[in-house]
PDB file of C-alpha atoms and ligand atoms in Angstrom:
ATOM      1  CA  MET P1130    -215.394  41.026 143.776  1.00  0.00           C
ATOM      2  CA  LYS P1131    -215.211  39.642 147.407  1.00  0.00           C
ATOM      3  CA  ILE P1132    -215.241  42.075 150.973  1.00  0.00           C
ATOM      4  CA  TYR P1133    -214.181  40.648 153.687  1.00  0.00           C
ATOM      5  CA  ASP P1134    -215.368  42.145 156.788  1.00  0.00           C
ATOM      6  CA  THR P1135    -216.984  41.938 160.227  1.00  0.00           C
ATOM      7  CA  PRO P1136    -220.472  43.262 159.996  1.00  0.00           C
ATOM      8  CA  ALA P1137    -221.652  46.177 162.489  1.00  0.00           C
ATOM      9  CA  PHE P1138    -217.735  46.976 162.978  1.00  0.00           C
ATOM     10  CA  PRO P1139    -217.066  50.878 162.019  1.00  0.00           C
ATOM     11  CA  ASN P1140    -214.191  50.618 159.427  1.00  0.00           C
ATOM     12  CA  PRO P1141    -216.594  47.587 157.751  1.00  0.00           C
ATOM     13  CA  ALA P1142    -219.369  49.727 157.959  1.00  0.00           C
ATOM     14  CA  ARG P1143    -217.528  52.756 155.976  1.00  0.00           C
ATOM     15  CA  VAL P1144    -217.259  50.414 152.801  1.00  0.00           C
ATOM     16  CA  ARG P1145    -220.569  49.220 153.050  1.00  0.00           C
ATOM     17  CA  ILE P1146    -221.921  52.444 153.304  1.00  0.00           C
ATOM     18  CA  ALA P1147    -219.851  53.526 149.999  1.00  0.00           C
ATOM     19  CA  LEU P1148    -221.349  50.482 148.486  1.00  0.00           C
ATOM     20  CA  ALA P1149    -224.387  51.123 149.338  1.00  0.00           C
ATOM     21  CA  GLU P1150    -224.019  54.918 148.141  1.00  0.00           C
ATOM     22  CA  LYS P1151    -223.066  53.448 144.668  1.00  0.00           C
ATOM     23  CA  ALA P1152    -226.482  50.993 144.744  1.00  0.00           C
ATOM     24  CA  ALA P1153    -223.636  48.352 144.221  1.00  0.00           C
ATOM     25  CA  THR P1154    -224.208  45.949 147.559  1.00  0.00           C
ATOM     26  CA  ASP P1155    -225.287  43.191 145.642  1.00  0.00           C
ATOM     27  CA  LYS P1156    -222.572  43.351 143.234  1.00  0.00           C
ATOM     28  CA  VAL P1157    -219.969  42.329 146.045  1.00  0.00           C
ATOM     29  CA  THR P1158    -219.599  38.953 148.126  1.00  0.00           C
ATOM     30  CA  PHE P1159    -219.557  39.717 151.493  1.00  0.00           C
ATOM     31  CA  VAL P1160    -217.225  36.990 153.604  1.00  0.00           C
ATOM     32  CA  GLU P1161    -217.344  37.307 157.411  1.00  0.00           C
ATOM     33  CA  VAL P1162    -213.951  37.493 159.168  1.00  0.00           C
ATOM     34  CA  ASP P1163    -214.316  36.200 162.940  1.00  0.00           C
ATOM     35  CA  VAL P1164    -212.090  39.091 164.726  1.00  0.00           C
ATOM     36  CA  MET P1165    -213.206  38.383 167.999  1.00  0.00           C
ATOM     37  CA  ASN P1166    -211.308  34.612 167.165  1.00  0.00           C
ATOM     38  CA  LYS P1167    -208.478  36.702 166.117  1.00  0.00           C
ATOM     39  CA  GLU P1168    -209.222  35.172 162.693  1.00  0.00           C
ATOM     40  CA  HIS P1169    -207.707  38.495 160.957  1.00  0.00           C
ATOM     41  CA  ARG P1170    -204.003  37.534 162.989  1.00  0.00           C
ATOM     42  CA  THR P1171    -203.943  34.034 160.696  1.00  0.00           C
ATOM     43  CA  LYS P1172    -201.425  33.361 158.553  1.00  0.00           C
ATOM     44  CA  ASP P1173    -204.340  32.939 155.816  1.00  0.00           C
ATOM     45  CA  PHE P1174    -205.686  36.422 156.463  1.00  0.00           C
ATOM     46  CA  LEU P1175    -202.410  38.234 156.772  1.00  0.00           C
ATOM     47  CA  ALA P1176    -201.760  37.202 153.463  1.00  0.00           C
ATOM     48  CA  LYS P1177    -204.288  38.874 152.019  1.00  0.00           C
ATOM     49  CA  ASN P1178    -203.831  41.840 154.432  1.00  0.00           C
ATOM     50  CA  PRO P1179    -200.700  42.028 156.057  1.00  0.00           C
ATOM     51  CA  ASP P1180    -202.596  44.956 157.943  1.00  0.00           C
ATOM     52  CA  ALA P1181    -204.422  42.574 160.533  1.00  0.00           C
ATOM     53  CA  SER P1182    -207.601  44.659 160.126  1.00  0.00           C
ATOM     54  CA  VAL P1183    -211.138  44.480 158.380  1.00  0.00           C
ATOM     55  CA  PRO P1184    -212.457  45.478 155.840  1.00  0.00           C
ATOM     56  CA  CYS P1185    -210.073  44.163 153.188  1.00  0.00           C
ATOM     57  CA  MET P1186    -211.650  44.045 149.481  1.00  0.00           C
ATOM     58  CA  GLU P1187    -210.833  40.941 146.708  1.00  0.00           C
ATOM     59  CA  LEU P1188    -210.637  42.258 143.084  1.00  0.00           C
ATOM     60  CA  ASP P1189    -211.871  39.600 140.421  1.00  0.00           C
ATOM     61  CA  ASP P1190    -207.975  40.103 139.257  1.00  0.00           C
ATOM     62  CA  GLY P1191    -206.865  38.420 142.747  1.00  0.00           C
ATOM     63  CA  THR P1192    -205.493  41.985 143.800  1.00  0.00           C
ATOM     64  CA  PHE P1193    -206.145  42.594 147.410  1.00  0.00           C
ATOM     65  CA  LEU P1194    -206.983  46.261 148.393  1.00  0.00           C
ATOM     66  CA  SER P1195    -206.939  47.326 152.418  1.00  0.00           C
ATOM     67  CA  GLN P1196    -207.266  50.650 154.080  1.00  0.00           C
ATOM     68  CA  CYS P1197    -210.695  51.905 153.652  1.00  0.00           C
ATOM     69  CA  THR P1198    -209.548  55.159 151.868  1.00  0.00           C
ATOM     70  CA  ALA P1199    -208.220  53.076 149.135  1.00  0.00           C
ATOM     71  CA  ILE P1200    -211.000  50.655 148.956  1.00  0.00           C
ATOM     72  CA  THR P1201    -213.497  53.550 148.584  1.00  0.00           C
ATOM     73  CA  GLU P1202    -211.490  55.125 145.809  1.00  0.00           C
ATOM     74  CA  TYR P1203    -211.647  51.789 143.833  1.00  0.00           C
ATOM     75  CA  ILE P1204    -215.733  51.435 144.635  1.00  0.00           C
ATOM     76  CA  ASP P1205    -215.862  55.291 143.444  1.00  0.00           C
ATOM     77  CA  GLY P1206    -214.295  54.653 140.387  1.00  0.00           C
ATOM     78  CA  HIS P1207    -215.786  51.258 139.357  1.00  0.00           C
ATOM     79  CA  PHE P1208    -219.289  51.705 140.028  1.00  0.00           C
ATOM     80  CA  ASP P1209    -221.501  54.164 138.639  1.00  0.00           C
ATOM     81  CA  GLY P1210    -223.178  57.129 141.172  1.00  0.00           C
ATOM     82  CA  ILE P1211    -222.892  59.992 142.940  1.00  0.00           C
ATOM     83  CA  SER P1212    -219.307  60.889 143.402  1.00  0.00           C
ATOM     84  CA  LEU P1213    -218.138  59.646 146.715  1.00  0.00           C
ATOM     85  CA  CYS P1214    -214.027  61.408 146.208  1.00  0.00           C
ATOM     86  CA  GLY P1215    -214.653  64.428 144.139  1.00  0.00           C
ATOM     87  CA  GLU P1216    -214.819  65.163 140.438  1.00  0.00           C
ATOM     88  CA  THR P1217    -211.923  68.125 140.060  1.00  0.00           C
ATOM     89  CA  PRO P1218    -208.852  68.240 141.475  1.00  0.00           C
ATOM     90  CA  LYS P1219    -209.754  70.714 143.698  1.00  0.00           C
ATOM     91  CA  GLU P1220    -212.888  68.581 144.955  1.00  0.00           C
ATOM     92  CA  ARG P1221    -210.846  65.403 145.212  1.00  0.00           C
ATOM     93  CA  ALA P1222    -208.147  67.210 147.258  1.00  0.00           C
ATOM     94  CA  ILE P1223    -210.516  68.634 149.826  1.00  0.00           C
ATOM     95  CA  VAL P1224    -212.689  65.396 150.184  1.00  0.00           C
ATOM     96  CA  HIS P1225    -208.968  63.592 151.100  1.00  0.00           C
ATOM     97  CA  MET P1226    -208.246  66.495 153.131  1.00  0.00           C
ATOM     98  CA  MET P1227    -211.218  66.424 155.322  1.00  0.00           C
ATOM     99  CA  ASN P1228    -211.363  62.423 155.251  1.00  0.00           C
ATOM    100  CA  ARG P1229    -208.182  62.127 156.580  1.00  0.00           C
ATOM    101  CA  ARG P1230    -208.860  65.041 159.267  1.00  0.00           C
ATOM    102  CA  ALA P1231    -212.219  62.812 160.112  1.00  0.00           C
ATOM    103  CA  GLU P1232    -209.786  59.252 159.868  1.00  0.00           C
ATOM    104  CA  MET P1233    -206.723  60.867 161.888  1.00  0.00           C
ATOM    105  CA  GLY P1234    -208.664  62.993 164.546  1.00  0.00           C
ATOM    106  CA  LEU P1235    -212.222  61.493 164.862  1.00  0.00           C
ATOM    107  CA  LEU P1236    -212.205  57.507 164.162  1.00  0.00           C
ATOM    108  CA  ASP P1237    -208.922  56.418 164.887  1.00  0.00           C
ATOM    109  CA  ALA P1238    -208.685  58.362 167.761  1.00  0.00           C
ATOM    110  CA  VAL P1239    -212.194  56.911 168.919  1.00  0.00           C
ATOM    111  CA  GLY P1240    -210.368  53.441 168.346  1.00  0.00           C
ATOM    112  CA  ALA P1241    -207.386  54.438 170.244  1.00  0.00           C
ATOM    113  CA  TYR P1242    -209.383  55.504 173.131  1.00  0.00           C
ATOM    114  CA  PHE P1243    -211.111  52.318 172.811  1.00  0.00           C
ATOM    115  CA  HIS P1244    -208.525  49.811 172.233  1.00  0.00           C
ATOM    116  CA  HIS P1245    -206.174  51.758 174.998  1.00  0.00           C
ATOM    117  CA  ALA P1246    -208.259  53.140 177.770  1.00  0.00           C
ATOM    118  CA  THR P1247    -210.922  50.634 177.847  1.00  0.00           C
ATOM    119  CA  ASP P1248    -211.318  46.871 177.863  1.00  0.00           C
ATOM    120  CA  GLY P1249    -211.898  46.831 173.993  1.00  0.00           C
ATOM    121  CA  LEU P1250    -211.846  43.816 172.550  1.00  0.00           C
ATOM    122  CA  GLY P1251    -211.120  42.042 175.664  1.00  0.00           C
ATOM    123  CA  PRO P1252    -207.460  40.605 176.868  1.00  0.00           C
ATOM    124  CA  GLU P1253    -207.009  37.969 174.001  1.00  0.00           C
ATOM    125  CA  LEU P1254    -207.081  40.751 171.384  1.00  0.00           C
ATOM    126  CA  GLU P1255    -205.634  43.570 173.389  1.00  0.00           C
ATOM    127  CA  VAL P1256    -202.399  42.235 173.793  1.00  0.00           C
ATOM    128  CA  TYR P1257    -200.841  46.064 174.615  1.00  0.00           C
ATOM    129  CA  GLN P1258    -202.343  48.970 176.242  1.00  0.00           C
ATOM    130  CA  ASN P1259    -201.259  52.693 176.778  1.00  0.00           C
ATOM    131  CA  LYS P1260    -203.932  53.924 178.777  1.00  0.00           C
ATOM    132  CA  ASP P1261    -202.184  57.331 178.660  1.00  0.00           C
ATOM    133  CA  TRP P1262    -202.310  57.235 175.074  1.00  0.00           C
ATOM    134  CA  GLY P1263    -205.905  56.278 175.129  1.00  0.00           C
ATOM    135  CA  MET P1264    -207.095  58.916 177.305  1.00  0.00           C
ATOM    136  CA  MET P1265    -205.365  61.591 175.220  1.00  0.00           C
ATOM    137  CA  GLN P1266    -206.596  60.358 172.098  1.00  0.00           C
ATOM    138  CA  GLN P1267    -210.307  61.019 173.705  1.00  0.00           C
ATOM    139  CA  VAL P1268    -209.377  64.513 173.961  1.00  0.00           C
ATOM    140  CA  ASN P1269    -208.277  64.630 170.507  1.00  0.00           C
ATOM    141  CA  ALA P1270    -211.707  63.108 169.507  1.00  0.00           C
ATOM    142  CA  LEU P1271    -213.418  65.678 171.251  1.00  0.00           C
ATOM    143  CA  HIS P1272    -211.252  68.590 169.617  1.00  0.00           C
ATOM    144  CA  ALA P1273    -212.228  66.631 166.403  1.00  0.00           C
ATOM    145  CA  MET P1274    -215.872  67.059 167.301  1.00  0.00           C
ATOM    146  CA  GLU P1275    -215.533  70.943 167.849  1.00  0.00           C
ATOM    147  CA  TYR P1276    -213.670  71.460 164.905  1.00  0.00           C
ATOM    148  CA  LEU P1277    -216.101  69.334 162.766  1.00  0.00           C
ATOM    149  CA  ASP P1278    -218.922  71.302 163.922  1.00  0.00           C
ATOM    150  CA  GLY P1279    -217.302  74.558 163.172  1.00  0.00           C
ATOM    151  CA  VAL P1280    -216.830  72.885 159.325  1.00  0.00           C
ATOM    152  CA  LEU P1281    -220.731  72.093 159.215  1.00  0.00           C
ATOM    153  CA  GLY P1282    -221.387  75.561 160.471  1.00  0.00           C
ATOM    154  CA  LYS P1283    -219.922  76.792 156.976  1.00  0.00           C
ATOM    155  CA  THR P1284    -220.902  74.001 154.551  1.00  0.00           C
ATOM    156  CA  ASP P1285    -223.431  71.510 154.022  1.00  0.00           C
ATOM    157  CA  TYR P1286    -221.177  68.630 154.416  1.00  0.00           C
ATOM    158  CA  VAL P1287    -217.781  67.601 155.680  1.00  0.00           C
ATOM    159  CA  ALA P1288    -215.849  68.562 152.434  1.00  0.00           C
ATOM    160  CA  GLY P1289    -218.334  70.870 150.636  1.00  0.00           C
ATOM    161  CA  ASP P1290    -221.489  71.382 149.117  1.00  0.00           C
ATOM    162  CA  ASN P1291    -221.779  67.392 148.292  1.00  0.00           C
ATOM    163  CA  PHE P1292    -221.796  64.277 150.272  1.00  0.00           C
ATOM    164  CA  SER P1293    -218.988  62.315 150.183  1.00  0.00           C
ATOM    165  CA  MET P1294    -216.490  59.577 151.635  1.00  0.00           C
ATOM    166  CA  ALA P1295    -215.222  62.150 154.318  1.00  0.00           C
ATOM    167  CA  ASP P1296    -218.925  62.176 155.549  1.00  0.00           C
ATOM    168  CA  ILE P1297    -219.088  58.515 155.443  1.00  0.00           C
ATOM    169  CA  THR P1298    -215.531  58.702 157.510  1.00  0.00           C
ATOM    170  CA  VAL P1299    -217.332  60.926 160.151  1.00  0.00           C
ATOM    171  CA  PHE P1300    -220.566  59.412 160.545  1.00  0.00           C
ATOM    172  CA  ALA P1301    -218.595  55.912 161.496  1.00  0.00           C
ATOM    173  CA  GLY P1302    -216.527  57.687 163.718  1.00  0.00           C
ATOM    174  CA  LEU P1303    -219.634  59.354 165.843  1.00  0.00           C
ATOM    175  CA  ALA P1304    -221.121  55.568 165.739  1.00  0.00           C
ATOM    176  CA  PHE P1305    -217.613  54.045 167.303  1.00  0.00           C
ATOM    177  CA  ALA P1306    -218.064  57.291 169.730  1.00  0.00           C
ATOM    178  CA  ASP P1307    -221.403  56.197 170.737  1.00  0.00           C
ATOM    179  CA  PHE P1308    -219.728  52.417 171.147  1.00  0.00           C
ATOM    180  CA  ALA P1309    -216.953  53.472 173.129  1.00  0.00           C
ATOM    181  CA  GLY P1310    -219.045  56.040 175.387  1.00  0.00           C
ATOM    182  CA  VAL P1311    -217.168  59.119 173.746  1.00  0.00           C
ATOM    183  CA  GLU P1312    -220.681  61.645 173.816  1.00  0.00           C
ATOM    184  CA  ILE P1313    -220.959  64.098 171.381  1.00  0.00           C
ATOM    185  CA  ALA P1314    -221.135  67.423 173.510  1.00  0.00           C
ATOM    186  CA  GLY P1315    -224.284  68.757 173.212  1.00  0.00           C
ATOM    187  CA  GLU P1316    -224.036  72.113 172.049  1.00  0.00           C
ATOM    188  CA  LEU P1317    -222.189  70.829 168.885  1.00  0.00           C
ATOM    189  CA  LYS P1318    -225.763  71.499 167.484  1.00  0.00           C
ATOM    190  CA  ASN P1319    -224.121  71.488 163.091  1.00  0.00           C
ATOM    191  CA  LEU P1320    -222.852  68.120 164.075  1.00  0.00           C
ATOM    192  CA  THR P1321    -225.727  66.292 165.441  1.00  0.00           C
ATOM    193  CA  ALA P1322    -228.038  68.085 162.579  1.00  0.00           C
ATOM    194  CA  TRP P1323    -225.593  66.811 160.041  1.00  0.00           C
ATOM    195  CA  ARG P1324    -225.577  63.338 161.792  1.00  0.00           C
ATOM    196  CA  ALA P1325    -229.203  63.410 161.872  1.00  0.00           C
ATOM    197  CA  LYS P1326    -229.644  64.196 157.726  1.00  0.00           C
ATOM    198  CA  VAL P1327    -226.685  61.450 156.807  1.00  0.00           C
ATOM    199  CA  ALA P1328    -228.370  59.099 158.922  1.00  0.00           C
ATOM    200  CA  ALA P1329    -231.888  59.707 156.750  1.00  0.00           C
ATOM    201  CA  ARG P1330    -229.947  58.889 154.046  1.00  0.00           C
ATOM    202  CA  PRO P1331    -231.174  55.398 151.939  1.00  0.00           C
ATOM    203  CA  SER P1332    -227.390  54.061 152.107  1.00  0.00           C
ATOM    204  CA  ILE P1333    -227.963  54.278 155.947  1.00  0.00           C
ATOM    205  CA  ALA P1334    -231.241  54.366 156.869  1.00  0.00           C
ATOM    206  CA  GLY P1335    -231.827  51.199 154.226  1.00  0.00           C
TER     207      GLY P1335
HETATM  208  N1  LIG D2789    -207.547  52.209 158.717  1.00  0.00           N
HETATM  209  C1  LIG D2789    -207.723  50.865 158.943  1.00  0.00           C
HETATM  210  C2  LIG D2789    -208.468  50.811 160.095  1.00  0.00           C
HETATM  211  C3  LIG D2789    -208.889  48.987 159.953  1.00  0.00           C
HETATM  212  C4  LIG D2789    -209.179  48.733 161.168  1.00  0.00           C
HETATM  213  O1  LIG D2789    -209.115  49.039 162.394  1.00  0.00           O
HETATM  214  N2  LIG D2789    -210.532  47.742 161.546  1.00  0.00           N
HETATM  215  C5  LIG D2789    -210.691  47.056 162.884  1.00  0.00           C
HETATM  216  C6  LIG D2789    -212.401  46.990 162.889  1.00  0.00           C
HETATM  217  S1  LIG D2789    -213.499  48.186 162.910  1.00  0.00           S
HETATM  218  C7  LIG D2789    -210.120  46.013 162.952  1.00  0.00           C
HETATM  219  O2  LIG D2789    -209.701  44.858 162.042  1.00  0.00           O
HETATM  220  N3  LIG D2789    -209.533  45.703 164.235  1.00  0.00           N
HETATM  221  C8  LIG D2789    -209.044  44.754 164.572  1.00  0.00           C
HETATM  222  C9  LIG D2789    -208.274  44.569 165.925  1.00  0.00           C
HETATM  223  O3  LIG D2789    -208.476  45.509 166.693  1.00  0.00           O
HETATM  224  O4  LIG D2789    -207.026  43.489 166.008  1.00  0.00           O
HETATM  225  C10 LIG D2789    -208.661  51.073 157.416  1.00  0.00           C
HETATM  226  O5  LIG D2789    -209.152  52.436 157.055  1.00  0.00           O
HETATM  227  O6  LIG D2789    -209.383  49.912 156.748  1.00  0.00           O
END
């Protein structure tokens, strides 16, 4: 199995954390994609992942998977270890719901702010920018942080009592927010405490 990714980028980090949670990091081969030199937009890479994004996973039978949620589903089902996507139908539904809220409200919103309202990855890569859209997404990301702070005032983790894929998405979203200069408001104590707890997990702290 191969993972095509770019180390230190936020979405690749999600899959790397998922693999580490399943103690499976050494069971895949990482192939570095040079996003800064537009390798992800070449014909060769688009044949693997038409989304033109990293990460992308190649299974041993030649199937390519893209989108972190789909890749994490595969990793969760394929490797032993804690469940990242939930066990019961209800748990799975809640993990997916919260993961999508974290993705849309936080991680993707920060991404839109970064790519549209800042220099992003630079003029070679940011061929279309809409600053108003980016600024609106920054507001959405700040609202998502407030929402998540409320959730984490009631449950230990984003999707309930157990660590899950949704926590990974929020964690990566906050790392991206730091990088993009979108600050967590000081009063969001639940979110800040949860972040410190998650950062201490061996899959992240190493
Ligand atoms: N929704 C996608 C997002 C993937 C994504 O946006 N990855 C970024 C790196 S963090 C990327 O490939 N960016 C390339 C670009 O902006 O051109 C997923 O879950 O995998």
